[in-house]
Amino acid sequence: MIRGRMRILGIETSCDETGVAVFEPGRGLLAEALHSQVDLHARYGGVVPEIASRDHIRRLLPLVDEVLRQAGGPRPDAIAYTAGPGLVGALMVGSGLANGLALAWDRPVVPVHHMEAHLLAPMLEPEAPDFPFLALLVSGGHTMLVAAEGIGRYRLLGTTLDDAVGEAFDKTAKLLGLGYPGGAALARLALEGDERAFDLPRPMLHHGGFDFSFSGLKTAVMLQVRALEHDGGLAGHRADIAASFQRAVVDTLVGKTLNAARSERISSIVVAGGVGANVMLRAELARGFEGKVFYPRPEFCTDNGAMIAVAGAFRISDAVPPGEIEARARWPLYSLKPPKRNRK
Ligand code: KG4
Ligand code: ZN
């Protein structure tokens, strides 16, 4: 539980979204703003770190200004920022501004773990999950099944051995000429296709424990696309490829998640991260699971400042005086500890 009436400013700059929000336990989300850099990176087919950092510098302060005005009332009591994992240059922009504001306002900072924030994003919803729950974290950089027993008490059950699931969506979308990042566009195209048109592999569905692998599926799609290109039949089958790919991914994710929930005897599942916005994934999990499935609202599945602010509120006892610009490219989720006040 979050105690006290601490007003938290949350700052997210780990990748290609500048997100800022103000959250107050008991009152909820008071303000929120986001700038997506998708258009800047699209022509390169992926995120260019240098461009990302420079754009965060341009956008961050005006967004902070905007949410403080939206929220009204007193200055925040603490500033939470994404300290990792992510692009170091991009992280340093958020970390630098958070520390600067904290120095000027005489406030503490809370360094937040980006994936923990994704995992806690459903806490922003009216119907929030209670621990323990099983978390399926599926984004452009991560695919993880985690048994969450409390804040900072995470057991990694499975992860991807190669590509992240969002990456697989993006690469397949690129093959189909859908631009970058193409996950959402691929899901839209899939609506018009026949998911049984192509028999694609469900990688490691029946072996490998709770680990995932998506590179074999990606190769299978690529070979199929090449064959269709060769026969001149690709144009008529793009939607069928999208639908068959999405079905293979969803079958794999849902199969592994349900097995994990059963073996851990957990009756709540949280789905978070960008791919959590996928409508078919949501529908199939709801259909296959007897327990309850919790999600953030779709706009809080992808990167945002609100989840950083709420994670900062849960970790307020870990607040530190400003001064150290934390920015970690790698930072395993399972290395986190419970917040200071909960440690024995
Ligand atoms: O969590 P996120 O915003 O950023 C990372 O931390 O990676 O996730 C972005 C990923 C991208 O790969 C994007 O293509 C994917 O989430 N994505 C989707 C959908 N919406 C976003 N994938 C499948 N279906 C969607 N509706
Ligand atoms: Zn993310």
Coordinates of N, CA and C in Angstrom, one line a residue, residues 1-11 19-33 64 67-68 70-72 74-81 105 110 112 117 120-126 128 151 297 300 304-316 341:
M1 N 0.8 -1.2 0.0 CA 0.0 0.0 0.0 C 0.9 1.3 0.0
I2 N 0.3 2.3 -0.6 CA 1.1 3.6 -0.6 C 0.5 4.4 0.6
R3 N 1.4 4.9 1.4 CA 0.9 5.7 2.5 C 1.2 7.2 2.3
G4 N 0.5 8.1 3.0 CA 0.9 9.5 3.0 C 0.3 10.2 1.7
R5 N 0.4 11.5 1.8 CA -0.1 12.3 0.7 C 1.0 12.9 -0.1
M6 N 1.9 12.1 -0.6 CA 3.0 12.6 -1.4 C 2.6 12.8 -2.8
R7 N 2.9 14.0 -3.3 CA 2.6 14.3 -4.7 C 3.9 14.0 -5.5
I8 N 3.7 13.1 -6.5 CA 4.9 12.6 -7.2 C 4.9 13.1 -8.7
L9 N 6.0 13.7 -9.1 CA 6.2 14.0 -10.5 C 6.9 12.8 -11.1
G10 N 6.4 12.2 -12.2 CA 7.1 11.1 -12.9 C 7.6 11.5 -14.2
I11 N 8.9 11.1 -14.5 CA 9.5 11.4 -15.8 C 10.0 10.2 -16.5
G19 N 7.6 11.1 -21.5 CA 6.4 11.0 -20.7 C 6.5 11.7 -19.4
V20 N 5.5 12.5 -19.0 CA 5.6 13.2 -17.7 C 4.2 13.1 -17.1
A21 N 4.1 13.0 -15.8 CA 2.8 12.9 -15.1 C 2.9 13.3 -13.6
V22 N 1.8 13.7 -13.1 CA 1.7 13.9 -11.6 C 0.7 13.0 -11.0
F23 N 1.1 12.3 -10.0 CA 0.3 11.3 -9.3 C 0.3 11.5 -7.8
E24 N -0.9 11.4 -7.2 CA -0.9 11.5 -5.7 C -1.7 10.4 -5.2
P25 N -1.1 9.5 -4.3 CA -1.9 8.4 -3.7 C -3.1 8.9 -3.0
G26 N -4.2 8.2 -3.3 CA -5.5 8.7 -2.7 C -6.3 9.6 -3.6
R27 N -5.6 10.4 -4.4 CA -6.3 11.2 -5.4 C -6.1 10.7 -6.8
G28 N -5.1 9.9 -7.1 CA -4.9 9.4 -8.4 C -4.0 10.2 -9.3
L29 N -4.3 10.0 -10.6 CA -3.5 10.7 -11.6 C -4.0 12.1 -11.8
L30 N -3.2 13.1 -11.5 CA -3.7 14.5 -11.6 C -3.4 15.2 -12.9
A31 N -2.3 14.7 -13.6 CA -2.0 15.3 -14.9 C -1.0 14.4 -15.6
E32 N -1.1 14.5 -17.0 CA -0.3 13.5 -17.7 C 0.0 14.1 -19.1
A33 N 1.2 14.0 -19.7 CA 1.4 14.4 -21.0 C 2.5 13.5 -21.6
V64 N 7.0 19.1 -18.7 CA 7.0 19.2 -17.2 C 6.1 20.5 -16.9
V67 N 2.4 19.7 -17.4 CA 1.6 18.9 -16.4 C 1.5 19.6 -15.1
L68 N 2.5 20.4 -14.7 CA 2.4 21.1 -13.4 C 1.3 22.1 -13.5
Q70 N -1.4 21.8 -15.5 CA -2.6 20.9 -15.5 C -3.0 20.5 -14.1
A71 N -2.0 20.1 -13.3 CA -2.2 19.5 -12.0 C -2.6 20.6 -11.0
G72 N -2.1 21.8 -11.2 CA -2.4 22.9 -10.2 C -1.8 22.5 -8.8
P74 N 0.1 22.5 -5.1 CA 1.5 22.7 -4.7 C 2.5 22.0 -5.6
R75 N 3.8 22.3 -5.4 CA 4.9 21.6 -6.1 C 4.9 20.2 -5.7
P76 N 5.3 19.2 -6.6 CA 5.5 17.8 -6.2 C 6.4 17.7 -5.0
D77 N 6.2 16.6 -4.2 CA 7.0 16.4 -3.0 C 8.2 15.5 -3.3
A78 N 8.2 14.8 -4.5 CA 9.3 14.0 -4.9 C 9.3 13.9 -6.4
I79 N 10.4 13.6 -7.0 CA 10.5 13.4 -8.5 C 11.0 12.0 -8.8
A80 N 10.1 11.3 -9.4 CA 10.5 9.9 -9.8 C 10.9 9.9 -11.3
Y81 N 12.0 9.3 -11.6 CA 12.5 9.2 -13.0 C 12.9 7.8 -13.4
W105 N 14.2 22.7 -6.1 CA 13.0 22.7 -5.3 C 13.2 22.1 -3.9
V110 N 13.4 9.7 -6.8 CA 13.2 8.3 -6.7 C 13.6 7.7 -8.1
V112 N 13.6 5.0 -10.8 CA 12.6 3.9 -11.0 C 13.1 3.0 -12.1
A117 N 7.9 -0.4 -13.5 CA 6.9 0.6 -13.7 C 5.8 0.1 -14.7
L120 N 3.6 -2.2 -12.7 CA 2.7 -1.5 -11.7 C 1.7 -0.6 -12.4
A121 N 1.8 -0.5 -13.7 CA 0.9 0.4 -14.5 C -0.6 0.1 -14.2
P122 N -1.0 -1.2 -14.1 CA -2.4 -1.5 -13.8 C -2.9 -0.9 -12.5
M123 N -2.0 -0.5 -11.6 CA -2.4 0.1 -10.3 C -3.0 1.4 -10.5
L124 N -2.9 2.0 -11.7 CA -3.5 3.3 -12.0 C -5.0 3.1 -12.3
E125 N -5.5 1.9 -12.5 CA -6.9 1.6 -12.9 C -7.8 1.5 -11.7
P126 N -9.1 1.7 -11.9 CA -10.0 1.6 -10.8 C -10.0 0.2 -10.2
A128 N -7.6 -2.5 -9.5 CA -6.2 -2.7 -9.5 C -5.9 -4.1 -8.9
I151 N 5.9 -5.7 -4.1 CA 6.8 -4.7 -4.7 C 8.3 -5.1 -4.6
R297 N -4.9 0.7 -19.0 CA -5.6 1.2 -20.2 C -4.6 1.2 -21.4
F300 N -1.5 3.4 -21.5 CA -0.5 3.2 -20.4 C 0.2 1.8 -20.6
N304 N 5.1 5.7 -20.8 CA 4.4 6.9 -20.4 C 4.9 7.3 -19.0
G305 N 4.6 8.6 -18.7 CA 5.1 9.1 -17.4 C 4.3 8.7 -16.2
A306 N 3.0 8.3 -16.4 CA 2.1 8.0 -15.3 C 2.6 6.7 -14.6
M307 N 3.1 5.7 -15.3 CA 3.5 4.5 -14.7 C 4.8 4.8 -13.8
I308 N 5.6 5.8 -14.3 CA 6.8 6.1 -13.5 C 6.4 6.8 -12.2
A309 N 5.4 7.7 -12.3 CA 5.0 8.4 -11.1 C 4.4 7.4 -10.1
V310 N 3.6 6.4 -10.6 CA 2.9 5.5 -9.6 C 4.0 4.6 -9.0
A311 N 5.0 4.1 -9.8 CA 6.1 3.3 -9.3 C 6.8 4.1 -8.3
G312 N 7.1 5.4 -8.5 CA 7.8 6.3 -7.6 C 7.0 6.4 -6.3
A313 N 5.7 6.4 -6.4 CA 4.8 6.5 -5.1 C 5.0 5.2 -4.3
F314 N 5.0 4.0 -5.0 CA 5.2 2.8 -4.2 C 6.6 2.7 -3.6
R315 N 7.5 3.4 -4.2 CA 8.9 3.3 -3.8 C 9.4 4.5 -3.1
I316 N 8.5 5.3 -2.5 CA 8.8 6.6 -2.0 C 9.8 6.4 -0.8
R341 N 11.2 0.5 3.3 CA 10.3 0.4 4.5 C 9.8 -1.0 4.7

